Coordinates of C-alpha atoms in Angstrom, one line a residue:
X1 CA 6.7 -26.4 -19.1
X2 CA 4.9 -26.4 -15.8
X3 CA 1.4 -24.9 -15.6
X4 CA 2.1 -23.5 -12.1
X5 CA 4.9 -21.2 -13.2
X6 CA 4.1 -17.6 -13.9
X7 CA 4.6 -16.1 -17.3
X8 CA 7.6 -14.0 -18.1
X9 CA 7.3 -10.4 -16.7
X10 CA 9.2 -9.0 -19.7
X11 CA 7.6 -10.6 -22.7
X12 CA 4.6 -12.5 -21.1
X13 CA 5.9 -15.7 -22.6
X14 CA 4.3 -18.8 -21.1
X15 CA 7.2 -21.2 -21.6
X16 CA 9.1 -20.4 -18.4
X17 CA 11.2 -23.0 -16.6
X18 CA 13.1 -23.3 -13.4
X19 CA 16.9 -23.2 -13.3
X20 CA 17.9 -23.6 -9.6
X21 CA 16.4 -20.6 -7.7
X22 CA 15.7 -18.7 -10.9
X23 CA 12.9 -18.7 -13.4
X24 CA 14.0 -18.4 -17.0
X25 CA 12.1 -17.4 -20.2
X26 CA 13.5 -19.2 -23.3
X27 CA 11.8 -16.7 -25.6
X28 CA 13.5 -13.5 -24.4
X29 CA 16.2 -14.9 -22.1
X30 CA 15.0 -13.0 -19.1
X31 CA 15.9 -14.5 -15.7
X32 CA 14.2 -13.6 -12.3
X33 CA 13.7 -15.0 -8.9
X34 CA 10.6 -17.0 -8.2
X35 CA 8.2 -14.9 -6.0
X36 CA 10.5 -11.9 -6.3
X37 CA 7.8 -9.4 -7.0
X38 CA 5.5 -10.8 -4.3
X39 CA 8.3 -10.8 -1.6
X40 CA 9.3 -7.2 -2.5
X41 CA 5.7 -6.0 -2.4
X42 CA 5.0 -7.7 1.0
X43 CA 8.2 -6.2 2.4
X44 CA 7.3 -2.7 1.3
X45 CA 3.7 -3.0 2.6
X46 CA 4.4 -4.5 6.0
X47 CA 6.1 -2.7 8.9
X48 CA 9.4 -3.9 10.3
X49 CA 8.9 -6.6 12.9
X50 CA 10.9 -6.0 16.1
X51 CA 11.5 -9.0 18.4
X52 CA 13.0 -9.1 21.9
X53 CA 15.9 -11.2 23.1
X54 CA 13.9 -14.4 23.2
X55 CA 11.9 -13.9 20.0
X56 CA 8.7 -12.4 21.1
X57 CA 7.2 -9.7 18.8
X58 CA 7.2 -6.3 20.5
X59 CA 4.5 -3.6 20.0
X60 CA 4.1 0.0 21.1
X61 CA 2.9 0.3 24.7
X62 CA 4.4 -3.1 25.8
X63 CA 6.2 -3.5 29.2
X64 CA 9.6 -5.1 28.9
X65 CA 12.3 -6.3 31.4
X66 CA 16.0 -5.6 30.9
X67 CA 17.8 -9.0 30.7
X68 CA 21.4 -7.9 31.3
X69 CA 23.1 -5.1 33.2
X70 CA 23.7 -2.0 31.0
X71 CA 26.3 0.7 31.5
X72 CA 25.0 4.3 31.2
X73 CA 27.3 7.2 30.3
X74 CA 27.5 9.8 33.1
X75 CA 26.0 7.5 35.7
X76 CA 28.0 5.8 38.4
X77 CA 25.6 2.8 38.3
X78 CA 24.0 1.3 35.3
X79 CA 20.6 -0.2 34.6
X80 CA 20.4 -3.5 36.5
X81 CA 19.1 -6.7 35.0
X82 CA 15.4 -7.2 35.9
X83 CA 14.5 -3.5 35.6
X84 CA 11.0 -3.1 34.2
X85 CA 10.4 -0.5 31.5
X86 CA 6.8 0.4 30.9
X87 CA 5.1 1.9 27.8
X88 CA 7.8 1.4 25.2
X89 CA 7.7 3.0 21.8
X90 CA 9.2 1.3 18.7
X91 CA 11.3 3.6 16.6
X92 CA 13.8 3.4 13.7
X93 CA 16.8 4.4 15.8
X94 CA 20.6 4.6 15.3
X95 CA 22.9 1.6 15.8
X96 CA 20.1 -0.9 16.4
X97 CA 18.5 1.2 19.2
X98 CA 14.9 0.5 18.3
X99 CA 13.1 1.1 21.5
X100 CA 12.4 4.6 22.9
X101 CA 11.4 4.6 26.5
X102 CA 11.7 6.2 29.9
X103 CA 13.6 4.2 32.5
X104 CA 12.8 5.0 36.2
X105 CA 15.7 6.7 37.8
X106 CA 17.5 7.4 34.5
X107 CA 15.0 9.3 32.3
X108 CA 14.3 9.0 28.6
X109 CA 16.7 6.8 26.5
X110 CA 16.8 4.3 23.7
X111 CA 17.5 0.6 24.1
X112 CA 18.2 -2.3 21.8
X113 CA 15.6 -4.9 21.5
X114 CA 18.2 -7.6 22.0
X115 CA 18.7 -6.6 25.7
X116 CA 15.0 -6.7 26.7
X117 CA 12.4 -9.4 27.2
X118 CA 8.6 -8.9 27.0
X119 CA 7.1 -8.9 30.4

């Protein structure tokens, strides 16, 4: 019985022990993951973190650079690598398109964060 382990969330028993990645209560038989409630609460409270192709955290209003050439439907030429996109907005888009922006020469569109780099 370790003094650092939390009591059982079901019966408040203090005789909890670790079994691999789980915590177990011998009094009621309840099993749960260590830190499960804390991790779930932090995930619900915090916003989703969106990172660019190299791992930098993006925020609304950032300027990004496209890192690879992109094809655009209905356009004879696509977006070239190195194109700067200013004033991005992070959204919860479809198919991983999580950046809403306006690209010069193409107009408003959504991009994936995996094809841009923070400028």
